[in-house]
mmCIF file of C-alpha atoms in Angstrom:
data_model
loop_
_atom_site.group_PDB
_atom_site.id
_atom_site.type_symbol
_atom_site.label_atom_id
_atom_site.label_comp_id
_atom_site.label_asym_id
_atom_site.label_seq_id
_atom_site.Cartn_x
_atom_site.Cartn_y
_atom_site.Cartn_z
ATOM 1 C CA ASN A 21 14.731 -6.542 -7.405
ATOM 2 C CA ALA A 22 13.332 -4.354 -4.343
ATOM 3 C CA GLY A 23 14.265 -5.940 -1.059
ATOM 4 C CA VAL A 24 11.588 -6.757 1.743
ATOM 5 C CA MET A 25 9.684 -3.348 2.181
ATOM 6 C CA GLN A 26 8.096 -2.524 5.630
ATOM 7 C CA ASN A 27 6.393 0.755 6.661
ATOM 8 C CA PRO A 28 6.109 2.717 8.227
ATOM 9 C CA ARG A 29 9.596 2.794 9.736
ATOM 10 C CA HIS A 30 8.740 4.341 12.967
ATOM 11 C CA LEU A 31 5.151 4.193 14.628
ATOM 12 C CA VAL A 32 4.251 6.272 17.899
ATOM 13 C CA ARG A 33 0.804 5.132 19.418
ATOM 14 C CA ARG A 34 -0.838 6.039 22.772
ATOM 15 C CA ARG A 35 -1.853 3.062 25.140
ATOM 16 C CA GLY A 36 -4.921 1.439 23.885
ATOM 17 C CA GLN A 37 -4.852 2.411 20.031
ATOM 18 C CA GLU A 38 -4.157 -0.009 17.189
ATOM 19 C CA ALA A 39 -0.975 -0.426 15.470
ATOM 20 C CA ARG A 40 -0.704 -1.856 11.917
ATOM 21 C CA LEU A 41 2.276 -2.944 10.422
ATOM 22 C CA ARG A 42 2.744 -3.527 6.765
ATOM 23 C CA CYS A 43 5.273 -6.045 5.214
ATOM 24 C CA SER A 44 5.881 -6.343 1.428
ATOM 25 C CA PRO A 45 8.006 -9.280 0.594
ATOM 26 C CA MET A 46 10.458 -9.652 -2.228
ATOM 27 C CA LYS A 47 9.302 -10.166 -5.251
ATOM 28 C CA GLY A 48 8.701 -13.946 -6.048
ATOM 29 C CA HIS A 49 8.731 -14.647 -2.245
ATOM 30 C CA SER A 50 5.547 -16.405 -0.907
ATOM 31 C CA HIS A 51 6.901 -16.990 2.595
ATOM 32 C CA VAL A 52 6.436 -14.194 5.015
ATOM 33 C CA TYR A 53 7.886 -14.028 8.847
ATOM 34 C CA TRP A 54 7.419 -11.757 11.676
ATOM 35 C CA TYR A 55 9.726 -11.298 14.328
ATOM 36 C CA ARG A 56 9.991 -9.121 17.422
ATOM 37 C CA GLN A 57 13.282 -7.536 18.953
ATOM 38 C CA LEU A 58 12.554 -5.918 22.129
ATOM 39 C CA PRO A 59 14.977 -3.381 23.904
ATOM 40 C CA GLU A 60 18.199 -5.168 24.716
ATOM 41 C CA GLU A 61 16.956 -8.658 23.806
ATOM 42 C CA GLY A 62 17.420 -10.960 20.715
ATOM 43 C CA LEU A 63 14.833 -11.555 17.902
ATOM 44 C CA LYS A 64 12.041 -13.788 18.844
ATOM 45 C CA PHE A 65 9.861 -15.629 15.997
ATOM 46 C CA MET A 66 6.377 -14.601 16.020
ATOM 47 C CA VAL A 67 4.373 -15.953 13.205
ATOM 48 C CA TYR A 68 4.927 -17.525 9.739
ATOM 49 C CA LEU A 69 2.732 -16.959 6.775
ATOM 50 C CA GLN A 70 1.945 -18.147 3.175
ATOM 51 C CA LYS A 71 -0.612 -16.329 0.935
ATOM 52 C CA GLU A 72 -3.904 -16.511 2.862
ATOM 53 C CA ASN A 73 -2.324 -18.861 5.274
ATOM 54 C CA ILE A 74 -0.865 -19.024 8.758
ATOM 55 C CA ILE A 75 1.608 -21.693 9.032
ATOM 56 C CA ASP A 76 2.969 -21.362 12.329
ATOM 57 C CA GLU A 77 2.050 -18.571 15.025
ATOM 58 C CA SER A 78 3.555 -20.190 18.040
ATOM 59 C CA GLY A 79 5.330 -17.248 18.874
ATOM 60 C CA MET A 80 2.468 -14.551 18.829
ATOM 61 C CA PRO A 81 0.996 -13.596 22.086
ATOM 62 C CA LYS A 82 -2.510 -15.390 22.238
ATOM 63 C CA GLU A 83 -4.513 -11.865 22.766
ATOM 64 C CA ARG A 84 -4.341 -8.755 20.767
ATOM 65 C CA PHE A 85 -1.799 -9.721 18.376
ATOM 66 C CA SER A 86 -3.035 -10.864 14.958
ATOM 67 C CA ALA A 87 -1.423 -11.295 11.340
ATOM 68 C CA GLU A 88 -2.641 -11.769 7.751
ATOM 69 C CA PHE A 89 -1.003 -12.290 4.530
ATOM 70 C CA PRO A 90 -3.778 -11.973 1.744
ATOM 71 C CA LYS A 91 -3.967 -13.029 -1.706
ATOM 72 C CA GLU A 92 -3.222 -9.504 -2.954
ATOM 73 C CA GLY A 93 -1.296 -6.711 -0.975
ATOM 74 C CA PRO A 94 1.205 -6.725 1.715
ATOM 75 C CA SER A 95 1.275 -8.764 4.940
ATOM 76 C CA ILE A 96 -0.276 -7.278 7.925
ATOM 77 C CA LEU A 97 0.785 -7.521 11.626
ATOM 78 C CA ARG A 98 -2.087 -5.775 13.562
ATOM 79 C CA ILE A 99 -1.628 -5.151 17.565
ATOM 80 C CA GLN A 100 -4.644 -4.195 19.309
ATOM 81 C CA GLN A 101 -4.959 -1.767 22.332
ATOM 82 C CA VAL A 102 -1.107 -1.565 22.631
ATOM 83 C CA VAL A 103 0.698 -1.101 25.782
ATOM 84 C CA ARG A 104 4.073 0.019 26.754
ATOM 85 C CA GLY A 105 5.295 -3.644 26.797
ATOM 86 C CA ASP A 106 4.686 -3.768 22.839
ATOM 87 C CA SER A 107 7.314 -0.985 22.421
ATOM 88 C CA ALA A 108 9.922 -3.125 20.141
ATOM 89 C CA ALA A 109 11.369 -3.202 16.898
ATOM 90 C CA TYR A 110 9.174 -5.548 14.629
ATOM 91 C CA PHE A 111 11.050 -7.334 11.505
ATOM 92 C CA CYS A 112 9.536 -8.943 8.516
ATOM 93 C CA ALA A 113 11.333 -11.526 6.673
ATOM 94 C CA SER A 114 10.346 -13.192 3.650
ATOM 95 C CA SER A 115 11.513 -16.527 1.609
ATOM 96 C CA THR A 116 10.934 -18.718 -1.571
ATOM 97 C CA TRP A 117 10.894 -22.240 -0.895
ATOM 98 C CA GLY A 118 14.261 -23.801 -1.889
ATOM 99 C CA GLY A 119 13.889 -27.174 0.586
ATOM 100 C CA GLU A 120 14.634 -27.339 4.472
ATOM 101 C CA GLU A 121 18.431 -26.733 3.787
ATOM 102 C CA ARG A 122 18.429 -24.180 1.194
ATOM 103 C CA THR A 123 15.563 -21.639 2.268
ATOM 104 C CA GLU A 124 17.364 -18.163 2.916
ATOM 105 C CA ALA A 125 15.522 -15.662 4.856
ATOM 106 C CA PHE A 126 16.066 -11.977 3.893
ATOM 107 C CA PHE A 127 14.868 -9.095 6.258
ATOM 108 C CA GLY A 128 13.241 -5.816 5.959
ATOM 109 C CA GLN A 129 14.280 -2.633 7.617
ATOM 110 C CA GLY A 130 11.621 -3.237 10.264
ATOM 111 C CA THR A 131 9.104 -0.934 12.136
ATOM 112 C CA ARG A 132 10.003 0.693 15.395
ATOM 113 C CA LEU A 133 6.932 0.914 17.539
ATOM 114 C CA THR A 134 7.056 3.134 20.379
ATOM 115 C CA VAL A 135 3.874 3.307 22.631
ATOM 116 C CA VAL A 136 3.526 6.461 25.001
ATOM 117 C CA LYS B 18 13.909 -26.445 22.368
ATOM 118 C CA GLN B 19 16.860 -24.750 20.546
ATOM 119 C CA GLU B 20 18.754 -22.191 22.350
ATOM 120 C CA VAL B 21 21.560 -20.291 20.336
ATOM 121 C CA THR B 22 24.062 -18.643 22.198
ATOM 122 C CA GLN B 23 26.922 -15.900 20.924
ATOM 123 C CA ILE B 24 29.849 -15.067 23.067
ATOM 124 C CA PRO B 25 31.376 -12.762 23.588
ATOM 125 C CA ALA B 26 28.398 -10.098 23.764
ATOM 126 C CA ALA B 27 31.055 -7.524 22.571
ATOM 127 C CA LEU B 28 34.286 -7.228 21.092
ATOM 128 C CA SER B 29 36.552 -4.293 20.069
ATOM 129 C CA VAL B 30 39.844 -4.740 17.956
ATOM 130 C CA PRO B 31 42.220 -2.799 15.819
ATOM 131 C CA GLU B 32 41.799 -2.051 12.266
ATOM 132 C CA GLY B 33 43.375 -4.811 10.193
ATOM 133 C CA GLU B 34 42.962 -7.690 13.029
ATOM 134 C CA ASN B 35 41.099 -10.974 11.999
ATOM 135 C CA LEU B 36 37.593 -11.363 13.782
ATOM 136 C CA VAL B 37 36.431 -14.670 15.235
ATOM 137 C CA LEU B 38 32.937 -14.656 16.056
ATOM 138 C CA ASN B 39 31.340 -17.581 17.853
ATOM 139 C CA CYS B 40 27.881 -19.182 17.665
ATOM 140 C CA SER B 41 26.698 -22.269 19.589
ATOM 141 C CA PHE B 42 23.296 -24.153 19.405
ATOM 142 C CA THR B 43 22.047 -26.960 21.630
ATOM 143 C CA ASP B 44 20.058 -29.153 18.934
ATOM 144 C CA SER B 45 22.017 -30.097 16.359
ATOM 145 C CA ALA B 46 18.709 -30.999 14.334
ATOM 146 C CA ILE B 47 19.215 -27.682 12.238
ATOM 147 C CA TYR B 48 18.736 -27.452 8.652
ATOM 148 C CA ASN B 49 20.927 -24.573 8.074
ATOM 149 C CA LEU B 50 22.517 -21.416 10.000
ATOM 150 C CA GLN B 51 22.592 -17.630 9.006
ATOM 151 C CA TRP B 52 24.928 -15.358 9.805
ATOM 152 C CA PHE B 53 23.611 -11.568 9.878
ATOM 153 C CA ARG B 54 24.885 -8.168 10.192
ATOM 154 C CA GLN B 55 22.790 -5.412 11.944
ATOM 155 C CA ASP B 56 23.897 -1.835 12.041
ATOM 156 C CA PRO B 57 22.129 0.494 14.820
ATOM 157 C CA GLY B 58 18.751 1.335 14.024
ATOM 158 C CA LYS B 59 18.616 -0.649 10.712
ATOM 159 C CA GLY B 60 17.546 -4.084 9.617
ATOM 160 C CA LEU B 61 19.309 -7.475 9.447
ATOM 161 C CA THR B 62 21.819 -8.053 6.487
ATOM 162 C CA SER B 63 22.310 -11.760 5.378
ATOM 163 C CA LEU B 64 25.990 -12.294 5.162
ATOM 164 C CA LEU B 65 26.200 -16.392 4.747
ATOM 165 C CA LEU B 66 24.018 -19.207 4.684
ATOM 166 C CA ILE B 67 25.600 -22.561 5.581
ATOM 167 C CA GLN B 68 23.328 -25.642 4.803
ATOM 168 C CA SER B 69 23.467 -28.649 7.166
ATOM 169 C CA SER B 70 25.245 -30.895 5.123
ATOM 170 C CA GLN B 71 28.004 -28.170 4.274
ATOM 171 C CA ARG B 72 31.138 -27.570 6.520
ATOM 172 C CA GLU B 73 31.818 -23.806 5.383
ATOM 173 C CA GLN B 74 30.976 -20.953 3.109
ATOM 174 C CA THR B 75 33.076 -17.967 1.963
ATOM 175 C CA SER B 76 32.335 -14.413 0.635
ATOM 176 C CA GLY B 77 34.887 -12.334 0.238
ATOM 177 C CA ARG B 78 36.698 -11.523 3.606
ATOM 178 C CA LEU B 79 34.022 -13.669 5.207
ATOM 179 C CA ASN B 80 34.050 -17.230 6.142
ATOM 180 C CA ALA B 81 31.671 -19.254 8.391
ATOM 181 C CA SER B 82 32.339 -22.827 9.345
ATOM 182 C CA LEU B 83 29.732 -25.183 10.800
ATOM 183 C CA ASP B 84 30.057 -28.128 12.942
ATOM 184 C CA LYS B 85 26.991 -29.742 13.557
ATOM 185 C CA SER B 86 28.415 -32.490 15.896
ATOM 186 C CA SER B 87 29.632 -29.983 18.378
ATOM 187 C CA GLY B 88 26.710 -27.700 18.002
ATOM 188 C CA ARG B 89 29.261 -24.805 16.707
ATOM 189 C CA SER B 90 29.493 -21.996 14.056
ATOM 190 C CA THR B 91 32.265 -19.571 13.674
ATOM 191 C CA LEU B 92 32.484 -16.600 11.377
ATOM 192 C CA TYR B 93 35.708 -15.287 10.383
ATOM 193 C CA ILE B 94 36.312 -12.075 9.156
ATOM 194 C CA ALA B 95 39.677 -11.136 7.910
ATOM 195 C CA ALA B 96 41.555 -8.104 7.846
ATOM 196 C CA SER B 97 38.883 -6.039 9.705
ATOM 197 C CA GLN B 98 37.890 -2.414 8.816
ATOM 198 C CA PRO B 99 36.264 0.192 10.570
ATOM 199 C CA GLY B 100 33.334 -0.207 8.252
ATOM 200 C CA ASP B 101 32.894 -3.698 9.637
ATOM 201 C CA SER B 102 31.861 -2.383 13.204
ATOM 202 C CA ALA B 103 28.032 -3.648 13.621
ATOM 203 C CA THR B 104 26.402 -6.411 15.535
ATOM 204 C CA TYR B 105 26.695 -9.934 14.351
ATOM 205 C CA LEU B 106 24.072 -12.268 14.743
ATOM 206 C CA CYS B 107 23.562 -15.956 14.153
ATOM 207 C CA ALA B 108 20.360 -17.916 13.754
ATOM 208 C CA GLY B 109 19.926 -21.722 13.190
ATOM 209 C CA LYS B 110 16.900 -22.690 11.278
ATOM 210 C CA ALA B 111 14.873 -25.901 12.465
ATOM 211 C CA ALA B 112 12.220 -27.655 10.529
ATOM 212 C CA GLY B 113 9.233 -25.464 9.555
ATOM 213 C CA ASN B 114 11.188 -22.426 8.582
ATOM 214 C CA LYS B 115 11.623 -21.048 12.070
ATOM 215 C CA LEU B 116 14.820 -19.263 12.860
ATOM 216 C CA THR B 117 16.358 -19.252 16.454
ATOM 217 C CA PHE B 118 18.501 -16.188 16.905
ATOM 218 C CA GLY B 119 21.578 -15.921 18.984
ATOM 219 C CA GLY B 120 21.826 -12.536 21.238
ATOM 220 C CA GLY B 121 24.649 -11.171 18.780
ATOM 221 C CA THR B 122 27.965 -9.943 19.304
ATOM 222 C CA ARG B 123 28.519 -6.240 19.006
ATOM 223 C CA VAL B 124 31.809 -5.326 17.001
ATOM 224 C CA LEU B 125 33.760 -2.333 17.312
ATOM 225 C CA VAL B 126 36.817 -1.844 14.996
ATOM 226 C CA LYS B 127 39.165 0.910 15.862
ATOM 227 C CA PRO B 128 40.959 2.863 13.234
#
């Protein structure tokens, strides 16, 4: 059972370009979460999705950022018109639903975005 | 708003010593608390999950405790090894499956 798969592992974009980060959850997991880790900072929640639904996007910047988790295929985090401040490691996690107490999140290896 | 703090930010011990890593949280209304390990440039590996109704969890040399009333969790690593060198993160889960992370403790185990 492969873990959470993220690609690409490293992504370099020029200012103003678009960045697309992909995440395939663990087999059998229908809940996906995106977190961002800025240099020398902790991980911060961005968005929580289930298939075809955004459940909580309270951590997502209001502009330029969007996320989806279609019925088929991976979850996508899209950043439009990237700026230097978007340079960070973006982590995806997935889980099943085992009730509030038992739900355990499993993380991918992350995508390290560098904006030049 | 939940805040999670990990002190110290860095810790260095000789091989064989027991490690004690602290995590404190401000809102006791957490459903569970997870401990993770992160190696440089890598992802997060889940180590232990303690449900809010539990007091502790054990896996091999690792033992984690949870005291909701005082807002604290402690991760113990017995007989540390150089391979235990990494950053250890704790995260509290609130309603809605959102994890709030501490800043991490960077551990170095010297041979």
